[in-house]
Short mmCIF file of C-alpha atoms and ligand atoms in Angstrom, two decimals:
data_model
loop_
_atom_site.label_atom_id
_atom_site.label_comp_id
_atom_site.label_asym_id
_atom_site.label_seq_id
_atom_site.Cartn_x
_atom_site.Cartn_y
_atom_site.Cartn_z
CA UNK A 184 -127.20 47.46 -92.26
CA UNK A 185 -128.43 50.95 -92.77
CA UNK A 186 -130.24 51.95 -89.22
CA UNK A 187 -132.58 54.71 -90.91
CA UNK A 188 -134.28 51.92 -92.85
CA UNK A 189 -134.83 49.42 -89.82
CA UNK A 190 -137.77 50.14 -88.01
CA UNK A 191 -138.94 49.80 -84.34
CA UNK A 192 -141.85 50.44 -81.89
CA UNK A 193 -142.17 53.38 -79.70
CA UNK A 194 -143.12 51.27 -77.24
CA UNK A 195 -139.80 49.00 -77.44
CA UNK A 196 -141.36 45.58 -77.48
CA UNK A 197 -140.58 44.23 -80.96
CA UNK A 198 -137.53 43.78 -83.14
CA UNK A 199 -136.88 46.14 -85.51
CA UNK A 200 -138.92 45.32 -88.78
CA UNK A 201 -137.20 46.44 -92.92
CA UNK A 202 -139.08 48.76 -94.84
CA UNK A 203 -141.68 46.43 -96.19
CA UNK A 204 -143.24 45.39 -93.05
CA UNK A 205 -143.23 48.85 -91.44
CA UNK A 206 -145.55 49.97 -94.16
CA UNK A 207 -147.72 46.72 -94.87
CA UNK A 208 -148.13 46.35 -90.94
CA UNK A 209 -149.52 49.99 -89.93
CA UNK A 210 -149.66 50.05 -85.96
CA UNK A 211 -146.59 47.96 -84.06
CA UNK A 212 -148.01 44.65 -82.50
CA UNK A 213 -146.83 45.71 -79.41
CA UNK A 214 -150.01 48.57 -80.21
CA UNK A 215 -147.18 51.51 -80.79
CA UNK A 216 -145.91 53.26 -83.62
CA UNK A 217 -143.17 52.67 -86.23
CA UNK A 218 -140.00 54.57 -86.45
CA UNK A 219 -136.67 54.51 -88.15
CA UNK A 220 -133.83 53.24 -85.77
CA UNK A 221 -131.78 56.51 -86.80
CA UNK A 222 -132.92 59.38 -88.52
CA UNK A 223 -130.23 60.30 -90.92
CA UNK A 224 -127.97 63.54 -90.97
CA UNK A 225 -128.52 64.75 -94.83
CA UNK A 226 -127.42 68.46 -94.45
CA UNK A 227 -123.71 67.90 -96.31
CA UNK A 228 -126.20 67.04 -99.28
CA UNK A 229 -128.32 69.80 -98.98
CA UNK A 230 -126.96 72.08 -101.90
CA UNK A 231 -127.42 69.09 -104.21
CA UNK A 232 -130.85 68.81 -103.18
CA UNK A 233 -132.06 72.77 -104.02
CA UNK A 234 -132.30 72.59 -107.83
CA UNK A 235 -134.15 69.27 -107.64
CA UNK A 236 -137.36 69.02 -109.45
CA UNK A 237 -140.28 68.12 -106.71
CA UNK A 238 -140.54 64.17 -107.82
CA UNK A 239 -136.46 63.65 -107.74
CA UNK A 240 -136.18 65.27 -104.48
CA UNK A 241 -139.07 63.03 -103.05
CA UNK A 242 -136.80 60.23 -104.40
CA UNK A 243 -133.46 61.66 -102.53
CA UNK A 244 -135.51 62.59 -99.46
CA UNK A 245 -136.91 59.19 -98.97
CA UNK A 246 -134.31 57.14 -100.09
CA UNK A 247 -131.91 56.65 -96.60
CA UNK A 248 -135.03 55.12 -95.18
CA UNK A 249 -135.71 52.54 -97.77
CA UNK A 250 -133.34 49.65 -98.25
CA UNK A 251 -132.11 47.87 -101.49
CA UNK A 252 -135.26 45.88 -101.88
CA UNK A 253 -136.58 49.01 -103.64
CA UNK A 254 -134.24 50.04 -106.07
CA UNK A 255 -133.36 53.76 -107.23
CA UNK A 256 -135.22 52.63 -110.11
CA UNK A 257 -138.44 51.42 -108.86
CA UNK A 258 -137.84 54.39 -106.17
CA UNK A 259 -138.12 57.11 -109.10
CA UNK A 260 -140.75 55.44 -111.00
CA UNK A 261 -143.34 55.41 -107.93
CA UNK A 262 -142.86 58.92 -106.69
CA UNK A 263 -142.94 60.26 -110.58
CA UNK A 264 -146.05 58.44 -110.71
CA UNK A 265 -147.62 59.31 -107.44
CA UNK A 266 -147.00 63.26 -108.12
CA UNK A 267 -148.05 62.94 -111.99
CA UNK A 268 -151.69 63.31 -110.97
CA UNK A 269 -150.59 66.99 -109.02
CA UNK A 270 -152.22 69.75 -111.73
CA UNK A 271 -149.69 72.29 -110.64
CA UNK A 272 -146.15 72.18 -113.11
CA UNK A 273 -144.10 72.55 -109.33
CA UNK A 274 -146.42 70.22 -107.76
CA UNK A 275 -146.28 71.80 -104.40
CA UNK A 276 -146.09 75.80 -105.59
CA UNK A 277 -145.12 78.61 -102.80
CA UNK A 278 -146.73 81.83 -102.97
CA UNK A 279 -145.34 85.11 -101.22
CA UNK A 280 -148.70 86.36 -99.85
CA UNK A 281 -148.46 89.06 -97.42
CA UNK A 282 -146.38 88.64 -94.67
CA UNK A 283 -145.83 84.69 -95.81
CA UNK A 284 -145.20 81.85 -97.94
CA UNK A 285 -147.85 80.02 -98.72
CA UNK A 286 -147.07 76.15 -99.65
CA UNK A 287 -150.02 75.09 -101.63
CA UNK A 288 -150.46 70.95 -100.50
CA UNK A 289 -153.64 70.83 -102.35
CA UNK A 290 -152.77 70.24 -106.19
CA UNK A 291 -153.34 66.74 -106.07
CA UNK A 292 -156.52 64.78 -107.09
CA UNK A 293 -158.89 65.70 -103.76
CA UNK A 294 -157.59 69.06 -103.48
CA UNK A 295 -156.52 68.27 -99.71
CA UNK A 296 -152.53 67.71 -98.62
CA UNK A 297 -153.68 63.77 -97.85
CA UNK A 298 -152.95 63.13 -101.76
CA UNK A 299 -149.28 64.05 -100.93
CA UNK A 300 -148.93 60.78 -98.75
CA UNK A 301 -152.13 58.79 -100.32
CA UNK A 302 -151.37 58.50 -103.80
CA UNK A 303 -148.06 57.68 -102.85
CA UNK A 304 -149.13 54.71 -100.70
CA UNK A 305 -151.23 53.91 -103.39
CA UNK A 306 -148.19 53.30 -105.62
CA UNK A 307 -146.34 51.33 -103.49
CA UNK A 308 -148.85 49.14 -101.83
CA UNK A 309 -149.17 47.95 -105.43
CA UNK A 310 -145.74 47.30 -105.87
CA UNK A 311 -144.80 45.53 -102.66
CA UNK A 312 -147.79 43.50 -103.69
CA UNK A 313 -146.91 42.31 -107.18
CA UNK A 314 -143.48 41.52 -105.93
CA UNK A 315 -144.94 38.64 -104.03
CA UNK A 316 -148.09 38.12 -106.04
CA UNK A 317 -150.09 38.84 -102.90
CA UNK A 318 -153.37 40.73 -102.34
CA UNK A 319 -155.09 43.41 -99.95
CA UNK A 320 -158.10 44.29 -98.70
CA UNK A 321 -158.13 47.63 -96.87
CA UNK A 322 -160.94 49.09 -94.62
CA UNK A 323 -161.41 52.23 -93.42
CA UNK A 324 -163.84 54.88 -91.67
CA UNK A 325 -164.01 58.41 -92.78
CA UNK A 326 -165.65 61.13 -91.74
CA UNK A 327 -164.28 63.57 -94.92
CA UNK A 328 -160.69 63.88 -96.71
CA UNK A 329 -159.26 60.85 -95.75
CA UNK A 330 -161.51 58.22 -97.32
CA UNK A 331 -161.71 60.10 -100.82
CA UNK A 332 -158.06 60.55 -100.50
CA UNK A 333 -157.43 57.18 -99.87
CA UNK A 334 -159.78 56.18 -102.41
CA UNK A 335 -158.10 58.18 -105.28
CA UNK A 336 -154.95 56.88 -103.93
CA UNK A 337 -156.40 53.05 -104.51
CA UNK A 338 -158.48 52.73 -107.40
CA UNK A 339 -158.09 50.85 -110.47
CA UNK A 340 -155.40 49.34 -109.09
CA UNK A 341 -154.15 45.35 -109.51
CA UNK A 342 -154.82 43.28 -105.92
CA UNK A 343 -156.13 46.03 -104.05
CA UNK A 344 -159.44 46.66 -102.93
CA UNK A 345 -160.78 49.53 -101.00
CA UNK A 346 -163.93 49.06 -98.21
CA UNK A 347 -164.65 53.11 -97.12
CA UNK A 348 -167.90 53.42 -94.16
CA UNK A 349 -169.03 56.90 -93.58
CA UNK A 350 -171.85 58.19 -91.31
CA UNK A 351 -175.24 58.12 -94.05
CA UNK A 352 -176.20 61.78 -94.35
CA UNK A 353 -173.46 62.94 -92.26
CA UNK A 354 -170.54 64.27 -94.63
CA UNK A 355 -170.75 67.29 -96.72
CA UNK A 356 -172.17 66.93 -100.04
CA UNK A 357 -169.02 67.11 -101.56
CA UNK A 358 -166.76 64.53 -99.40
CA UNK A 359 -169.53 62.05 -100.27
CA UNK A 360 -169.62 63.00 -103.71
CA UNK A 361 -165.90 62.92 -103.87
CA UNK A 362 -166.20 59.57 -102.72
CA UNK A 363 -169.22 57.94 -104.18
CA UNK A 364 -168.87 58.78 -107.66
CA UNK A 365 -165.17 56.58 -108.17
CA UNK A 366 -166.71 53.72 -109.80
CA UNK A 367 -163.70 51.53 -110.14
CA UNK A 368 -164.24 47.86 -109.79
CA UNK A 369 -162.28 47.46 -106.82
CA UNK A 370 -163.59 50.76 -104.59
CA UNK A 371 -166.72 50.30 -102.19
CA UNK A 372 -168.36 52.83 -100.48
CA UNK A 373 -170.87 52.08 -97.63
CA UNK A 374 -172.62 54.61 -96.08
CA UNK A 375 -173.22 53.37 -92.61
CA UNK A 376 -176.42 54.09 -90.62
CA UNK A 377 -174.67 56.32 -87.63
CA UNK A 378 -172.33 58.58 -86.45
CA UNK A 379 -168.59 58.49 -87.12
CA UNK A 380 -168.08 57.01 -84.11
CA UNK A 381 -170.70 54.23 -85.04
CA UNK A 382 -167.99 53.44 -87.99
CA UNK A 383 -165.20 53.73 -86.17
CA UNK A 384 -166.14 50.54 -83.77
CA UNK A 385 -167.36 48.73 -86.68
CA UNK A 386 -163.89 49.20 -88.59
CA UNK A 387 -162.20 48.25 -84.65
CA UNK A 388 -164.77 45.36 -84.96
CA UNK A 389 -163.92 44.31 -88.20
CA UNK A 390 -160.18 44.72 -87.10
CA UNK A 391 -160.28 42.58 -83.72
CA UNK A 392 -161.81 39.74 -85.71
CA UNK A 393 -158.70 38.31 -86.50
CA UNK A 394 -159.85 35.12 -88.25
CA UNK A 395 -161.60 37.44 -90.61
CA UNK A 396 -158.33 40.06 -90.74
CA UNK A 397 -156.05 36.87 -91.99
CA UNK A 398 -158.93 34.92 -94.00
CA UNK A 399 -158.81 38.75 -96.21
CA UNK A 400 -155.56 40.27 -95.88
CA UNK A 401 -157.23 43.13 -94.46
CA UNK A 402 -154.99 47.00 -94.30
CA UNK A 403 -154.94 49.97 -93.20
CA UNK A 404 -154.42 53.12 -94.76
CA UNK A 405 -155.17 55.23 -91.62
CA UNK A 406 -152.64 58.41 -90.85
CA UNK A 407 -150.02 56.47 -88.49
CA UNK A 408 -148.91 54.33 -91.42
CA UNK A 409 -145.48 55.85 -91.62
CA UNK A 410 -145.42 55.73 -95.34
CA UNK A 411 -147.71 58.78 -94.89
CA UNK A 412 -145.10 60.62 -92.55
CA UNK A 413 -142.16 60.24 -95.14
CA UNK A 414 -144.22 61.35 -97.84
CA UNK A 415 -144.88 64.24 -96.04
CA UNK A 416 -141.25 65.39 -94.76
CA UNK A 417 -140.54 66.20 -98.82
CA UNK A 418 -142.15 69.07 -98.64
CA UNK A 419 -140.45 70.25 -95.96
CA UNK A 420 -137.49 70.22 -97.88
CA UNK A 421 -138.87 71.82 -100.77
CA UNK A 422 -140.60 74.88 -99.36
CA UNK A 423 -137.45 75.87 -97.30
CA UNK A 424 -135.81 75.56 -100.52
CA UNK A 425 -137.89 77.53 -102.97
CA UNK A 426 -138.29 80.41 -99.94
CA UNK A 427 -134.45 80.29 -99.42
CA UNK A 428 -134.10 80.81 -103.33
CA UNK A 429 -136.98 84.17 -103.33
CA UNK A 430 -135.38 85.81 -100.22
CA UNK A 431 -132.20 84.94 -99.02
CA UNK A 432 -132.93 83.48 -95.78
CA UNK A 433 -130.63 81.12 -93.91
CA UNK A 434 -133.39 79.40 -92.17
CA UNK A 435 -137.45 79.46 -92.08
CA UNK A 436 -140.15 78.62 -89.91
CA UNK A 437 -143.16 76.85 -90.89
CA UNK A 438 -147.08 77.02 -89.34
CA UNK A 439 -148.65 73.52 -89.69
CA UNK A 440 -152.74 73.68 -88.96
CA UNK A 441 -152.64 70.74 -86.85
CA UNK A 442 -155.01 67.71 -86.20
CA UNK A 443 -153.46 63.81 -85.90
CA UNK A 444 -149.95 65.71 -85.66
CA UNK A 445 -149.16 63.41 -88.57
CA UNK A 446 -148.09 66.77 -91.11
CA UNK A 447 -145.97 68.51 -88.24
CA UNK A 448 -144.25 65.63 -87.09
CA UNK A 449 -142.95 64.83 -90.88
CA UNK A 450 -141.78 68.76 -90.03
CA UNK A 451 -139.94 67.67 -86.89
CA UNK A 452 -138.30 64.72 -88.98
CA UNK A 453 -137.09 66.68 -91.78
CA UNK A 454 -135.74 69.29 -88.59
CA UNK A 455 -133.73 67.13 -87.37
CA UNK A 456 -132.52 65.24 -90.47
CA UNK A 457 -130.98 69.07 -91.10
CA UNK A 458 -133.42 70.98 -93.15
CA UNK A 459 -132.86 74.88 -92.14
CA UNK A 460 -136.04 75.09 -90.21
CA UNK A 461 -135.35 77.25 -87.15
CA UNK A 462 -139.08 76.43 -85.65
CA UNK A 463 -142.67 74.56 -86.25
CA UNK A 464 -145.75 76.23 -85.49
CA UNK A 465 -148.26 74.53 -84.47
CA UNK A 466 -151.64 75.36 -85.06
CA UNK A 467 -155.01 74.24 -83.96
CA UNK A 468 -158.57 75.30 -83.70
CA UNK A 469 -160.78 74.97 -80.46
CA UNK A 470 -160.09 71.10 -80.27
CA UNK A 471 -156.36 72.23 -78.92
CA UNK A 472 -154.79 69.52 -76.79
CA UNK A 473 -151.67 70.10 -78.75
CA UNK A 474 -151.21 73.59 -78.38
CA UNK A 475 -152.07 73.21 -74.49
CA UNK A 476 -149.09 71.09 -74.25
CA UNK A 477 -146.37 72.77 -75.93
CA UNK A 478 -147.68 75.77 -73.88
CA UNK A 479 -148.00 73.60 -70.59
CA UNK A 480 -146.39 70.85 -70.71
CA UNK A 481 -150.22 68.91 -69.84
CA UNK A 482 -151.68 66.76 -72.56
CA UNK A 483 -154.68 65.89 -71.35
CA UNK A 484 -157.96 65.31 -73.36
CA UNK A 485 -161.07 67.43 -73.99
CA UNK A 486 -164.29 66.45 -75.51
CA UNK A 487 -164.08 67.35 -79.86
CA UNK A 488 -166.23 70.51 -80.69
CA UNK A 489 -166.95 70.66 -84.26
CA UNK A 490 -165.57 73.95 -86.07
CA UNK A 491 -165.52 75.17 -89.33
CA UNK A 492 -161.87 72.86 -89.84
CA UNK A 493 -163.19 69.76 -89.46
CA UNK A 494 -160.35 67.67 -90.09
CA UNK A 495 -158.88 69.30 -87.02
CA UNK A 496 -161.50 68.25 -84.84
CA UNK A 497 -159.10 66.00 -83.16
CA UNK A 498 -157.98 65.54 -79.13
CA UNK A 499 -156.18 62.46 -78.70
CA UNK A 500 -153.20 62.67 -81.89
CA UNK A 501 -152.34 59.42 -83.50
CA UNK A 502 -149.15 60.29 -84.60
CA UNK A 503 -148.27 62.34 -80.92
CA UNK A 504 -147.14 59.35 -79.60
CA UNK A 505 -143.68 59.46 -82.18
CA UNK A 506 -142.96 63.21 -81.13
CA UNK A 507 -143.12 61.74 -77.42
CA UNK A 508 -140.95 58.66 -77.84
CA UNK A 509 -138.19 61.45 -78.96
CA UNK A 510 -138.84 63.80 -75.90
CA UNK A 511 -138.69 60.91 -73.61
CA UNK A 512 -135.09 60.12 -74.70
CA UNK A 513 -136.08 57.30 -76.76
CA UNK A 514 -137.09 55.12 -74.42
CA UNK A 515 -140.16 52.70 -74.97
CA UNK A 516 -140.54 52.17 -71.01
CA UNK A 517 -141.28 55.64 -70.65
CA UNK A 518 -143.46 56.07 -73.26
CA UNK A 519 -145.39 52.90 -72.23
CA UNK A 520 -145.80 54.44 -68.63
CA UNK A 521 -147.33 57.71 -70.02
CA UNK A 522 -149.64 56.27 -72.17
CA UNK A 523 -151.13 53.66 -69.54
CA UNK A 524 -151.13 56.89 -67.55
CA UNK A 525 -153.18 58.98 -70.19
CA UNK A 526 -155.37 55.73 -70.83
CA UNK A 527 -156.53 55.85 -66.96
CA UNK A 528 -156.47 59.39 -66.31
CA UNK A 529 -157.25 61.12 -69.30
CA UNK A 530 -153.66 63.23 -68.91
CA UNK A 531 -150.05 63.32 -67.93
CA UNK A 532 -147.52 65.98 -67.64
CA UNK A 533 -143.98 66.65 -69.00
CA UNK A 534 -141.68 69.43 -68.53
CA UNK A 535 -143.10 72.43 -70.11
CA UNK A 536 -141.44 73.71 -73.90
CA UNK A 537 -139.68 72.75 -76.94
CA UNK A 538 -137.30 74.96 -78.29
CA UNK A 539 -138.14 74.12 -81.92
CA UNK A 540 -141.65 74.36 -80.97
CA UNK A 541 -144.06 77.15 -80.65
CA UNK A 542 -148.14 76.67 -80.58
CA UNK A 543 -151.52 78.34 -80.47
CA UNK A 544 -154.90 77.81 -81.01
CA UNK A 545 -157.22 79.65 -83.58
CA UNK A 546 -160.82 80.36 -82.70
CA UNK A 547 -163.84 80.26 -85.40
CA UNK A 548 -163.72 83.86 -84.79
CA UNK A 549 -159.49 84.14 -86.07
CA UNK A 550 -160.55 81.70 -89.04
CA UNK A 551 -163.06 83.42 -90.27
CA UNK A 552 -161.36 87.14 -89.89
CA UNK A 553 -157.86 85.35 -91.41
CA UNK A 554 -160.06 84.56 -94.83
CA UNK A 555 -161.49 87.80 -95.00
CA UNK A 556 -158.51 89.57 -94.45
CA UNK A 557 -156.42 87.60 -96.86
CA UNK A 558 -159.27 88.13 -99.60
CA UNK A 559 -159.83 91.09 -98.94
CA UNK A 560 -156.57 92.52 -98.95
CA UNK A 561 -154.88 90.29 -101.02
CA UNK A 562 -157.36 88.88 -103.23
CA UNK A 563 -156.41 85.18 -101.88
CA UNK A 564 -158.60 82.65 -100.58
CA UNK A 565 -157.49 80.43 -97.89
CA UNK A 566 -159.57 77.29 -96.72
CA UNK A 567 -160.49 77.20 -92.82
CA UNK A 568 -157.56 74.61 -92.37
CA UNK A 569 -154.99 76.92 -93.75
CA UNK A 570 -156.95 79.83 -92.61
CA UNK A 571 -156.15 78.57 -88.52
CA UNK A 572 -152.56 78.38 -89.39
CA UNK A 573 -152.18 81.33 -91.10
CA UNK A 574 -153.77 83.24 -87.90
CA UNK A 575 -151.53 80.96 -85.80
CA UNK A 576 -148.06 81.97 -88.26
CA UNK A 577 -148.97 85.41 -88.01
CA UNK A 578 -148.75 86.15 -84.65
CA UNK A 579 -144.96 84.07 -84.69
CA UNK A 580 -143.61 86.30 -87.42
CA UNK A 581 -139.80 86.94 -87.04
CA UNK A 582 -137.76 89.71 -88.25
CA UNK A 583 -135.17 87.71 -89.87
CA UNK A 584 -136.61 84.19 -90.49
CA UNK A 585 -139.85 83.92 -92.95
CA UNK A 586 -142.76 82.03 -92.20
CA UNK A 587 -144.13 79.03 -94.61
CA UNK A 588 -147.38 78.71 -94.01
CA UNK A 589 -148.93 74.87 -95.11
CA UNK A 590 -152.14 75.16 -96.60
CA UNK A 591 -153.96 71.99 -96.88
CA UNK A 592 -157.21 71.47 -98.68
CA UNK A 593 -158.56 74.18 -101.68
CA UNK A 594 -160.97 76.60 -100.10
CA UNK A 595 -163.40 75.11 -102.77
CA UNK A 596 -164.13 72.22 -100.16
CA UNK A 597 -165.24 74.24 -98.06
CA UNK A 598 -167.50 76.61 -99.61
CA UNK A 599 -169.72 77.18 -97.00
CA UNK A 600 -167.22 78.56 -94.49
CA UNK A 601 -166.02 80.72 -97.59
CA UNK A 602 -169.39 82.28 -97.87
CA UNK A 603 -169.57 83.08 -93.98
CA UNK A 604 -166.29 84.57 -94.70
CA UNK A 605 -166.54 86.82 -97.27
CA UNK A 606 -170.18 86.83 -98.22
CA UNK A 607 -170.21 85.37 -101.26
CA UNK A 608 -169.64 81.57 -102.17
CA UNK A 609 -166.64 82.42 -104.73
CA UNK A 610 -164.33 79.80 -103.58
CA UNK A 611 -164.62 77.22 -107.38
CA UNK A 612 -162.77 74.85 -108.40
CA UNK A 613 -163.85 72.63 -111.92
CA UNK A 614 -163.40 69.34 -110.07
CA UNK A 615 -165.57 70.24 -107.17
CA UNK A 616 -168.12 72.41 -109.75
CA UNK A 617 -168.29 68.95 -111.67
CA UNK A 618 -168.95 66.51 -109.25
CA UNK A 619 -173.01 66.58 -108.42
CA UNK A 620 -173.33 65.81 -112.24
CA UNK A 621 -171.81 62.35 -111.85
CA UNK A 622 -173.37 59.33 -111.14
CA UNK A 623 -172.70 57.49 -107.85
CA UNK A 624 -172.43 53.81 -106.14
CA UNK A 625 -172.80 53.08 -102.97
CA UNK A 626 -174.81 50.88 -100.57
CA UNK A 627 -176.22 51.42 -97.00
CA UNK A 628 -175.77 49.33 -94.26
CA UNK A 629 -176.41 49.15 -90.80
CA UNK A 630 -173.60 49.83 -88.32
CA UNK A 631 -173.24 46.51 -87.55
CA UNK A 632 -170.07 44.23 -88.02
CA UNK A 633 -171.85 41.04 -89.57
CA UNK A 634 -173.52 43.35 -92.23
CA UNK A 635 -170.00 44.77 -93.13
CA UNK A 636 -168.80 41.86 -93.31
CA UNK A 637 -170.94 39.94 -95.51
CA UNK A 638 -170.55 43.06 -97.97
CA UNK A 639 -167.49 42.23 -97.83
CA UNK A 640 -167.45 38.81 -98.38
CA UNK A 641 -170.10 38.76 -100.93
CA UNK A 642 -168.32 41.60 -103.20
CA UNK A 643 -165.01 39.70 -103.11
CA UNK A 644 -166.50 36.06 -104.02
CA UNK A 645 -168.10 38.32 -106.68
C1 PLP B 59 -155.93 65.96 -92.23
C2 PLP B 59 -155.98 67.44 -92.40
C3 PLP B 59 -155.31 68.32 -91.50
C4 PLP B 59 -154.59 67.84 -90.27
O1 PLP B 59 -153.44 67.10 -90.56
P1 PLP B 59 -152.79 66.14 -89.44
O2 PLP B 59 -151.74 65.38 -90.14
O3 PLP B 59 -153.93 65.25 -88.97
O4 PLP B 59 -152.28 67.01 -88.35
C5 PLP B 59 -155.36 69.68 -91.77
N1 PLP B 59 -156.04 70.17 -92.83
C6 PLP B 59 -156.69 69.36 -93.71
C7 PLP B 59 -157.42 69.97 -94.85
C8 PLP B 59 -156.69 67.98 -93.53
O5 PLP B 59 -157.35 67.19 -94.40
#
């Protein structure tokens, strides 16, 4: 049995699941995270790799850890699909701005890097469905890119339907435009009468109810799904590639703007599986638990400040706990201990230092200076996301290695950060300028579980 496409718990406490389940089942029941028993050595087949368009290198990079119920043919036909709706010819396109690369993540129907995984997921939820004529019902709570991702990664599509809550009069005119105007039969938006928080314990609610979970197949679509991670670690390959190509490097070093740690630790995976990264750099804004730990060895959690990258606005990482089952030696004891520790305390404490780590943390003040400087001297606009890794990336240049810098969402989401910037809101993009013209659905509800839920139930008898 291939080991790379057997899954188990970083917590140790179930056996190890195929493919299929790892992705249809999200979180572990034993409440950690999926992971591949072995991560597979690929660098012998790296040269093979370099000249690979970016939907058959998806396909190559994802294959070891996917077994033979997917074959190479079904395997090619969902990644051409899921990357068909990227604008850009490369899909993922580097630019040499600067001192850096930048690796544009963004081409994809939302304009943020969550397409990359989304519309992926999208593809194959629908398949692993149809192959047992079986249905899904997935919930989520949003509070910006990841519900319109998800939605764009769902709609119109057989056995699926999509339940998105986000705080009423709380997003950005755009995220809830982004999302409210999909009118597909099977996508529902309800705008929830609350905070984010208010739709977060509705969704655990909704979750914990577990007549109701099996009575409608519910899923989840949320970032520790590790469909997402492998969808990510392409990229990886491909931007080392295409920078190799332009400048001769042997290796490269990347700067990841960092929230969930769900896009660096696909970095970390495609590191070890041999991709000629010397180093990650991790990036993150005032909310900067990560970067306090690789700098202290202490992760201990702070109270989220909202900045102008608010998918960043993050202090307890969903996908942290994968990194730590590896720096613990791979042992779900230990990785049990520490969390029960951080879930009393609020912290614990590991030797200090990665080597193939280096971190800091961008202020409002770096993001917005970053922008300018980059459009001002360059004539390129970064979004706030990007913008804190960039800052980050820049003060880790190397003489010999170049720096890839990820930039995740168009700076056209975020036009109002653009205009503090620079002055001027010049940051366009047709899909975002074409938006408040469409008309919308969408129904408001109070943030209550029984009101969800008979939504829920009434649309699907429906
Ligand atoms: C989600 C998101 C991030 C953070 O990614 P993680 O995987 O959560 O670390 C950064 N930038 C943008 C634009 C995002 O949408």
């Amino acid at each position: 049995m291939n080991e790379s496409a057997l899954y188990s718990s970083t917590r140790g406490q179930i056996s190890p699941v195929p493919f299929r389940e790892a992705v249809l089942m999200g979180l572990a029941t034993d409440g950690g995270l999926l992971l591949p028993n072995r991560i597979p050595d690929v660098e012998a087949r790296l040269d093979s790799w370099r000249e690979l368009p970016y939907p058959a290198l998806a396909a190559a990079v994802m294959r070891p850890f996917i077994d033979d119920s997917i074959d190479d043919g079904v395997l090619d036909s969902l990644v051409q699909r899921s990357y068909a709706t990227f604008t850009a010819p490369d899909v993922v396109p580097i630019r040499a701005v600067g001192d850096v690369h930048i690796c544009e993540l963004f081409h994809g129907p939302t304009l943020a890097f969550k397409d990359i995984a989304l519309q992926f997921l999208g593809n194959l939820f629908e398949h692993l469905l149809a192959e047992t004529d079986s249905s899904l019902n997935i919930v989520g709570a949003t509070s910006g890119d990841t519900g319109s991702a998800a939605i764009e990664g769902v709609r119109g599509r057989a056995n699926m339907h999509i339940f998105i809550m986000h705080p009423h009069g709380r997003v950005s005119p755009v995220q809830e435009r982004q999302m409210t105007s999909v009118l597909d039969k099977n996508v529902h938006n309800i705008a929830v009468k609350g905070t984010f928080d208010d739709g977060q314990r509705v969704l655990k609610e909704i979750f914990n109810d577990i007549s109701f979970k099996d009575q409608f197949r519910l899923g989840a679509v949320n970032s520790v799904n590790w469909a997402r991670v492998l969808a990510q670690i392409v990229y990886y390959f491909h931007a080392t590639f295409r920078v190799q190509e332009s400048t001769g490097a042997e290796r490269v070093q990347v700067a990841v703007p960092t929230g969930n740690f769900g896009d660096i630790f696909a970095g970390y995976v495609a590191r070890r599986m041999g991709a000629p990264i010397s180093r990650l750099i991790l990036a993150t804004n005032e909310n900067d638990i990560l970067a306090r730990f690789f700098n202290t060895g202490v992760y201990q959690r702070g109270t989220v400040e909202p900045t102008l990258s608010p998918s960043m606005d993050i202090q307890v990482a969903s996908n942290f706990e994968r990194y730590l089952y590896y720096r613990v030696g791979c042992d779900g004891a230990n990785v049990r201990a520490l969390m029960s520790t951080f879930q009393e305390t609020g912290r614990f404490e590991l030797e200090r230092g990665d080597s193939g780590f280096v971190a800091g943390r961008g202020t409002t003040a770096d993001t917005l200076a970053t922008i300018r400087k980059y459009h001002q001297e360059y004539g390129y606009l970064l979004d706030p996301h990007t913008a804190v890794g960039v800052a980050i990336g820049e003060r880790f240049l190397s003489g010999s290695e170049p720096t890839v810098c990820l930039a995740t969402a168009h700076p056209a989401k975020f036009g109002a950060a653009i205009t503090e910037a620079v002055g001027e809101d010049i940051a366009r993009h047709p899909i975002i300028d074409g938006l408040l013209d469409l008309p919308t659905r969408c129904v408001v509800l109070p943030a209550e579980k029984d009101a969800v839920q008979t939504f829920m139930r009434e649309t699907l008898a429906g």
